[in-house]
Every structure is written in C-alpha cells, then in structure tokens.
C-alpha cells in the first residue's frame, strides 16, 4: 500500500529530472581547473602588477610564454577529466556541439559583435554542467580559430575566456528544478553579463600588449598605480569595444528568449537518451532474465 501511494504521489507531481553531467568533476579535475583559472588570471593581469624596473612589464615574449603555457594546462585538464569519466558518448556530444559552435562563429565575424556562438555555449553549459561547458567552450574556440584562420597569440586567451563563459552557465542555480520563463530570463541575463565580461577580459589582454600610441587617457602605462591603469582601461573599453560587446549581448539575449526553450528541450532530451551516467555492465544472466518479457 505504501508503495502504491508513493507511485501515485509521483504521478500527480511534476517530473523531476536530475541534472545530467556528461563530464564528471572529481577532485583532480577541480584542482586542474583551478590551476588553469589561476594561470589565466595571471596571464591576463600580470602587466598591471609588474614592476617596470624588473623588466617583466617590457618583455615582448611574456604574452607568448603564456600563450604556449595555457594549451599545455588545458591538455592536463582534458586528460584529467577524461580519466574521471569522459566516455565515447560525451566525446561525440562535445564534437557535435563544438562543430556547430565553430560553424556559427564566422557568421557574425566583423558584424558589430553579433556572435551566436555565445548563445550555444550558454545553453549547452546550462544543460550539461560546468565540466562539459568548460571543455566545450575551449574546444569550440580552438576549432573556430582553425576554421577562420584566427590562430595567433590571442587564441589561448579566447579559449580560456569562452571556457569560463560556458562553465559559468553550468554553475547557475536551479539546474534540477528551475524551468520555463524564469529559467530563460536567468540565462538571458547571464548571457548578457557574460558577453560584456568576455569583451572586458579580452580587452585586458589586447590593451596591456599595447604600450603607448592610444592617447594618454587610455594607454597602458607600465608601473603606474593599479587604480590609475584601471581607470585608463575602463576608458579604453568604452572608447573601443562597447559597441561590439553590446551587439554580442543583444544577440545572446534575443536568441535565448526566442529559440532558447526549443534548444534546451532538445539538448535535455538528447542527454537523457545518451544516458551519460549510466554504467555499462554485463550480466551473464541477463538473457535468461529477459526471456519472460519477450512476446
């Protein structure tokens, strides 16, 4: 009787589906992600804290050093995540979504920052979790750089930034319960904030690499107090990239509120059918046990 009552209660209530995790984040994976994150922060922000007398702020090869280091650390992250459960189905899902994201990115290249790839990264990260999102964002930017010929010292920084964007979507609250309009509004707000944050971070890389030549009010001055350089950096963002960041945010919000529900539903259906977390077992008695169920 108790069993029947519980079944009736579940039938009357709304179905609850657990958040799918195509990539499981164990302690080693989390430690590797933190290591890459810390390295990324240092890679982006080192000029603001460097002492000009040490010669670091003027070293032309420092950005290239970070550019060479980041892919190696990303490789460590991928190896650690695969060790903790990145199966063939998850790899196939990453490949498909990364290919779609790479194909979408050239559509907005050079058009006021209209980048539909951001929408896909936010939605995929939401459905599949932070680990999957981080790997997907990095791989998508790598593939799109190869596709568009955008390979350069900036590519590792773009990979790292997009990985953060997709991972952040996977960390948003209510993954198991929040649905409908409230979820779409939350994703739209996050997408807009992430679009500006991505431009802000990438501006920091480009701005710090240019010493002088931009005007005294917006140029990076090695060795100046941190607050003065930050004030110049904000002026630089307003003067150079605000229109691009705004276009990126607008297209992300529009796509999230219009086609977002359909894409979310399709991805959630695909992950349920793929059953990423279902272990593969072999039961010698399975054939006999399944005999009575056959017609």
XYZ file of C-alpha atoms in Angstrom:
295
model
C 0.000 0.000 0.000
C 2.815 2.337 0.876
C 4.473 1.604 -2.437
C 1.290 2.386 -4.368
C 0.823 5.664 -2.503
C 4.333 6.786 -3.358
C 3.785 5.940 -7.002
C 0.535 7.901 -7.055
C 2.295 10.858 -5.469
C 4.965 10.853 -8.170
C 2.325 10.553 -10.884
C 0.447 13.579 -9.612
C 3.568 15.712 -9.108
C 5.700 17.311 -11.756
C 8.504 15.104 -13.054
C 11.896 15.842 -11.581
C 14.918 15.076 -13.718
C 18.407 15.158 -12.314
C 20.954 17.387 -13.944
C 22.984 15.402 -16.471
C 26.738 15.524 -16.123
C 28.476 14.347 -19.275
C 31.814 15.174 -17.660
C 32.196 14.261 -14.014
C 34.301 16.653 -11.977
C 36.375 14.812 -9.409
C 38.922 16.354 -7.027
C 41.744 16.136 -9.585
C 39.612 17.774 -12.270
C 38.566 20.592 -9.956
C 42.192 21.136 -8.913
C 43.278 21.251 -12.566
C 40.521 23.725 -13.450
C 41.518 25.934 -10.525
C 45.148 25.756 -11.664
C 44.231 26.807 -15.200
C 41.955 29.534 -13.830
C 44.690 30.978 -11.628
C 47.156 30.810 -14.500
C 44.610 32.539 -16.729
C 44.132 35.368 -14.248
C 47.896 35.820 -14.093
C 48.162 35.675 -17.879
C 45.569 38.416 -18.291
C 46.508 40.651 -15.389
C 50.267 40.353 -14.916
C 51.123 43.715 -16.568
C 49.004 45.617 -14.059
C 51.101 44.365 -11.142
C 54.558 44.079 -12.713
C 57.363 46.357 -11.585
C 58.761 48.150 -14.649
C 62.252 48.074 -13.093
C 62.198 44.282 -13.149
C 61.939 44.211 -16.917
C 58.880 41.954 -16.870
C 56.466 44.651 -17.964
C 58.565 45.366 -21.058
C 59.307 41.768 -22.023
C 57.893 41.250 -25.505
C 57.950 37.487 -25.145
C 55.863 37.333 -21.963
C 52.466 37.076 -23.750
C 53.897 34.368 -25.993
C 55.085 32.477 -22.935
C 51.568 32.428 -21.508
C 50.163 31.574 -24.929
C 52.391 28.493 -25.033
C 51.640 27.518 -21.440
C 47.863 27.692 -21.498
C 47.268 24.971 -24.115
C 49.512 22.647 -22.114
C 47.468 23.269 -18.987
C 44.257 22.801 -20.938
C 45.626 19.474 -22.117
C 46.166 18.482 -18.497
C 42.571 19.434 -17.724
C 41.235 17.386 -20.636
C 43.323 14.387 -19.619
C 42.151 14.625 -16.014
C 38.505 14.975 -16.995
C 38.740 12.033 -19.385
C 40.317 9.994 -16.582
C 37.296 10.738 -14.418
C 34.676 9.587 -16.894
C 34.715 11.297 -20.291
C 33.201 8.458 -22.318
C 32.657 7.990 -26.031
C 29.146 9.461 -25.905
C 30.344 12.625 -24.161
C 33.202 12.981 -26.644
C 30.734 12.651 -29.514
C 28.484 15.304 -27.938
C 31.440 17.656 -27.497
C 32.439 17.099 -31.122
C 28.973 17.842 -32.478
C 28.362 20.950 -30.387
C 31.891 22.262 -30.953
C 31.448 21.821 -34.709
C 28.147 23.697 -34.615
C 29.655 26.478 -32.490
C 32.681 26.767 -34.781
C 30.394 26.979 -37.813
C 28.244 29.668 -36.188
C 31.115 31.922 -35.185
C 32.134 33.115 -38.682
C 28.533 34.209 -39.325
C 28.990 37.177 -37.014
C 32.652 37.906 -37.632
C 33.108 41.597 -38.332
C 29.402 42.372 -37.868
C 29.130 44.549 -34.757
C 29.943 41.676 -32.419
C 26.922 39.570 -33.408
C 28.209 36.189 -32.255
C 25.533 33.463 -31.996
C 28.149 31.068 -30.610
C 27.692 32.643 -27.183
C 24.077 31.545 -27.073
C 25.011 27.929 -27.810
C 27.752 27.899 -25.172
C 25.414 29.259 -22.505
C 22.632 26.779 -23.283
C 24.964 23.781 -23.560
C 26.737 24.693 -20.342
C 23.374 25.001 -18.584
C 22.200 21.571 -19.672
C 25.414 19.601 -19.383
C 27.155 21.181 -16.434
C 30.333 23.161 -15.701
C 32.855 20.462 -16.614
C 31.331 19.789 -20.005
C 30.863 23.519 -20.534
C 34.496 24.347 -19.860
C 35.772 21.694 -22.273
C 33.179 22.628 -24.898
C 33.941 26.352 -24.762
C 37.679 25.818 -25.126
C 37.379 23.258 -27.925
C 34.855 25.397 -29.824
C 37.145 28.431 -29.858
C 40.075 26.263 -30.915
C 38.074 24.750 -33.794
C 36.702 28.112 -34.917
C 40.208 29.612 -34.904
C 41.379 26.851 -37.232
C 38.296 27.328 -39.402
C 38.616 31.101 -39.752
C 42.392 31.396 -39.710
C 42.280 33.197 -36.380
C 45.297 31.393 -34.940
C 47.601 33.689 -33.020
C 48.893 34.528 -29.540
C 45.373 35.593 -28.571
C 43.829 32.157 -29.253
C 44.649 30.533 -25.872
C 43.171 33.570 -24.127
C 39.978 33.253 -26.182
C 39.784 29.536 -25.399
C 40.181 30.216 -21.696
C 37.584 33.008 -21.700
C 34.966 31.010 -23.597
C 35.575 28.059 -21.296
C 34.775 30.337 -18.363
C 31.586 31.541 -20.072
C 30.218 28.032 -20.655
C 31.367 26.774 -17.255
C 29.618 29.676 -15.540
C 26.350 28.722 -17.228
C 26.719 25.238 -15.767
C 27.171 26.703 -12.291
C 23.922 28.688 -12.364
C 21.399 27.666 -9.674
C 18.251 25.610 -10.131
C 19.614 23.092 -12.632
C 17.261 20.348 -11.399
C 14.165 22.403 -10.637
C 14.036 25.750 -12.418
C 12.203 25.582 -15.738
C 10.112 27.765 -18.016
C 10.238 31.535 -18.358
C 12.169 32.082 -15.117
C 14.982 29.868 -16.357
C 15.120 31.602 -19.739
C 15.237 35.042 -18.128
C 18.073 33.900 -15.874
C 20.009 32.530 -18.865
C 19.377 35.710 -20.855
C 20.693 37.895 -18.022
C 23.699 35.641 -17.585
C 24.353 35.649 -21.337
C 24.327 39.449 -21.429
C 26.680 39.723 -18.455
C 28.960 37.035 -19.894
C 29.070 38.810 -23.262
C 30.350 42.009 -21.649
C 32.696 40.073 -19.341
C 34.216 38.229 -22.304
C 34.893 41.507 -24.094
C 36.262 43.035 -20.894
C 38.726 40.191 -20.326
C 39.877 40.026 -23.941
C 40.305 43.807 -23.948
C 42.635 43.435 -20.978
C 44.876 41.139 -22.999
C 44.982 43.426 -26.043
C 45.242 46.681 -24.108
C 48.154 45.547 -21.941
C 50.042 44.401 -25.027
C 49.938 47.940 -26.486
C 52.143 50.354 -24.596
C 51.528 53.942 -25.708
C 50.102 55.027 -29.025
C 46.494 55.158 -27.811
C 46.492 58.558 -26.159
C 47.424 59.489 -22.622
C 43.896 58.928 -21.334
C 43.510 55.294 -22.373
C 47.030 53.864 -22.847
C 48.547 51.278 -20.544
C 51.457 52.720 -18.556
C 53.708 50.008 -17.069
C 54.456 50.587 -13.421
C 51.715 53.160 -12.814
C 49.480 52.629 -9.762
C 46.854 49.952 -10.266
C 43.879 52.290 -9.846
C 45.215 54.697 -12.496
C 45.756 51.934 -15.034
C 42.304 50.507 -14.299
C 40.751 53.918 -14.920
C 42.551 54.099 -18.268
C 41.423 50.568 -19.068
C 37.758 51.386 -18.462
C 38.106 54.419 -20.708
C 39.731 52.184 -23.324
C 36.803 49.708 -23.186
C 34.252 52.485 -23.557
C 36.116 54.019 -26.467
C 36.925 50.888 -28.454
C 34.686 47.877 -27.806
C 31.476 48.875 -26.098
C 29.533 48.645 -29.374
C 30.847 45.141 -30.059
C 30.095 43.945 -26.542
C 26.600 45.423 -26.706
C 25.905 43.666 -30.013
C 27.127 40.374 -28.570
C 24.912 40.797 -25.509
C 21.829 41.716 -27.548
C 22.067 38.769 -29.924
C 22.630 36.405 -26.996
C 19.561 37.701 -25.156
C 17.376 37.601 -28.281
C 18.373 34.043 -29.200
C 17.979 32.854 -25.606
C 14.444 34.208 -25.282
C 13.290 33.094 -28.748
C 14.876 29.762 -29.654
C 16.358 29.005 -26.238
C 13.443 26.890 -24.935
C 13.499 24.688 -28.038
C 17.273 24.163 -27.914
C 17.205 23.474 -24.182
C 14.481 20.873 -24.636
C 16.372 19.193 -27.495
C 19.637 19.042 -25.549
C 17.945 17.696 -22.439
C 16.200 15.018 -24.483
C 19.492 14.082 -26.156
C 21.340 13.779 -22.850
C 18.591 11.634 -21.332
C 18.724 9.271 -24.297
C 22.521 9.194 -24.245
C 22.462 8.268 -20.534
C 25.976 9.574 -19.880
C 25.948 8.483 -16.268
C 24.565 5.002 -16.854
C 27.327 2.434 -16.197
C 27.895 -0.280 -18.773
C 27.532 -3.715 -17.165
C 27.483 -7.235 -18.482
C 25.202 -9.711 -16.754
C 25.587 -13.351 -17.726
C 22.026 -13.990 -16.615
C 20.522 -11.093 -18.489
C 19.390 -13.246 -21.388
C 17.568 -15.667 -19.165
C 16.070 -12.892 -17.098
C 14.766 -11.107 -20.149
C 13.197 -14.226 -21.615
C 9.819 -13.925 -19.929
C 9.451 -10.321 -21.089
C 9.702 -11.265 -24.746
C 6.440 -11.892 -26.624
